[in-house]
Amino acid sequence: MNYSERMKLLRTGHHDSQQKTASILGIALRTYQYYERGQREPTVSVIIALAELYGVSADYLLGMSDDPRRDL
């Protein structure tokens, strides 16, 4: 699973809208939509913010691990 699929899975699992998530991250809705579609890659700061928001590791978010735990 890649980062765009994980982003969508985490967002929908928390019952958040794209607009709400984009607002929390301080980015435009369109930018967030590009990330979820895999049309753009999120910046490091966005990856960190998403990992903190959803309580997962950056490795999990990026699809490098199937273990969502933050403290490895």
PDB file of C-alpha atoms in Angstrom:
ATOM      1  CA  MET A   1       0.000   0.000   0.000  1.00  0.00           C
ATOM      2  CA  ASN A   2       1.425   3.409  -0.925  1.00  0.00           C
ATOM      3  CA  TYR A   3       1.214   6.770   0.848  1.00  0.00           C
ATOM      4  CA  SER A   4      -1.885   7.975  -1.019  1.00  0.00           C
ATOM      5  CA  GLU A   5      -3.836   4.838  -0.124  1.00  0.00           C
ATOM      6  CA  ARG A   6      -2.699   5.059   3.502  1.00  0.00           C
ATOM      7  CA  MET A   7      -3.676   8.728   3.711  1.00  0.00           C
ATOM      8  CA  LYS A   8      -7.176   7.957   2.519  1.00  0.00           C
ATOM      9  CA  LEU A   9      -7.491   4.880   4.751  1.00  0.00           C
ATOM     10  CA  LEU A  10      -6.436   6.810   7.855  1.00  0.00           C
ATOM     11  CA  ARG A  11      -8.630   9.811   7.043  1.00  0.00           C
ATOM     12  CA  THR A  12     -11.760   7.783   6.363  1.00  0.00           C
ATOM     13  CA  GLY A  13     -11.070   5.552   9.370  1.00  0.00           C
ATOM     14  CA  HIS A  14     -11.247   8.662  11.539  1.00  0.00           C
ATOM     15  CA  HIS A  15     -14.383   9.862   9.703  1.00  0.00           C
ATOM     16  CA  ASP A  16     -12.622  13.054   8.616  1.00  0.00           C
ATOM     17  CA  SER A  17     -13.388  14.898   5.400  1.00  0.00           C
ATOM     18  CA  GLN A  18     -10.661  15.935   2.994  1.00  0.00           C
ATOM     19  CA  GLN A  19     -11.505  19.557   3.799  1.00  0.00           C
ATOM     20  CA  LYS A  20     -11.125  19.024   7.549  1.00  0.00           C
ATOM     21  CA  THR A  21      -7.806  17.228   7.136  1.00  0.00           C
ATOM     22  CA  ALA A  22      -6.460  19.864   4.758  1.00  0.00           C
ATOM     23  CA  SER A  23      -7.508  22.577   7.192  1.00  0.00           C
ATOM     24  CA  ILE A  24      -5.780  20.862  10.124  1.00  0.00           C
ATOM     25  CA  LEU A  25      -2.626  20.516   8.007  1.00  0.00           C
ATOM     26  CA  GLY A  26      -2.822  24.144   6.902  1.00  0.00           C
ATOM     27  CA  ILE A  27      -2.861  23.301   3.203  1.00  0.00           C
ATOM     28  CA  ALA A  28      -5.313  23.870   0.373  1.00  0.00           C
ATOM     29  CA  LEU A  29      -8.027  21.280  -0.208  1.00  0.00           C
ATOM     30  CA  ARG A  30      -6.834  20.807  -3.795  1.00  0.00           C
ATOM     31  CA  THR A  31      -3.303  20.076  -2.584  1.00  0.00           C
ATOM     32  CA  TYR A  32      -4.581  17.438  -0.180  1.00  0.00           C
ATOM     33  CA  GLN A  33      -6.682  15.900  -2.954  1.00  0.00           C
ATOM     34  CA  TYR A  34      -3.589  15.662  -5.156  1.00  0.00           C
ATOM     35  CA  TYR A  35      -1.806  13.809  -2.344  1.00  0.00           C
ATOM     36  CA  GLU A  36      -4.630  11.290  -1.938  1.00  0.00           C
ATOM     37  CA  ARG A  37      -4.758  10.707  -5.698  1.00  0.00           C
ATOM     38  CA  GLY A  38      -0.994  10.213  -5.839  1.00  0.00           C
ATOM     39  CA  GLN A  39      -0.638  13.166  -8.216  1.00  0.00           C
ATOM     40  CA  ARG A  40       1.762  14.966  -5.851  1.00  0.00           C
ATOM     41  CA  GLU A  41       4.022  13.785  -3.076  1.00  0.00           C
ATOM     42  CA  PRO A  42       3.501  15.334   0.354  1.00  0.00           C
ATOM     43  CA  THR A  43       6.305  17.359   1.881  1.00  0.00           C
ATOM     44  CA  VAL A  44       8.196  16.056   4.877  1.00  0.00           C
ATOM     45  CA  SER A  45       6.359  18.505   7.131  1.00  0.00           C
ATOM     46  CA  VAL A  46       2.981  17.214   5.877  1.00  0.00           C
ATOM     47  CA  ILE A  47       4.056  13.602   6.411  1.00  0.00           C
ATOM     48  CA  ILE A  48       5.121  14.407   9.976  1.00  0.00           C
ATOM     49  CA  ALA A  49       1.885  16.295  10.659  1.00  0.00           C
ATOM     50  CA  LEU A  50      -0.236  13.424   9.305  1.00  0.00           C
ATOM     51  CA  ALA A  51       1.701  10.871  11.342  1.00  0.00           C
ATOM     52  CA  GLU A  52       1.143  12.938  14.489  1.00  0.00           C
ATOM     53  CA  LEU A  53      -2.508  13.597  13.651  1.00  0.00           C
ATOM     54  CA  TYR A  54      -3.328   9.917  13.213  1.00  0.00           C
ATOM     55  CA  GLY A  55      -0.855   8.528  15.758  1.00  0.00           C
ATOM     56  CA  VAL A  56       1.119   6.403  13.318  1.00  0.00           C
ATOM     57  CA  SER A  57       4.748   6.223  12.260  1.00  0.00           C
ATOM     58  CA  ALA A  58       5.954   8.011   9.150  1.00  0.00           C
ATOM     59  CA  ASP A  59       7.164   4.628   7.864  1.00  0.00           C
ATOM     60  CA  TYR A  60       3.620   3.285   8.105  1.00  0.00           C
ATOM     61  CA  LEU A  61       2.193   6.339   6.396  1.00  0.00           C
ATOM     62  CA  LEU A  62       4.688   6.010   3.544  1.00  0.00           C
ATOM     63  CA  GLY A  63       3.975   2.298   3.090  1.00  0.00           C
ATOM     64  CA  MET A  64       7.430   1.239   4.284  1.00  0.00           C
ATOM     65  CA  SER A  65       5.997  -0.697   7.225  1.00  0.00           C
ATOM     66  CA  ASP A  66       2.750  -2.453   7.982  1.00  0.00           C
ATOM     67  CA  ASP A  67       3.147  -1.653  11.686  1.00  0.00           C
ATOM     68  CA  PRO A  68       1.378   1.630  12.475  1.00  0.00           C
ATOM     69  CA  ARG A  69       3.021   2.047  15.907  1.00  0.00           C
ATOM     70  CA  ARG A  70       4.937   5.279  16.371  1.00  0.00           C
ATOM     71  CA  ASP A  71       7.478   3.980  18.889  1.00  0.00           C
ATOM     72  CA  LEU A  72       9.363   1.204  17.179  1.00  0.00           C
TER      73      LEU A  72
END
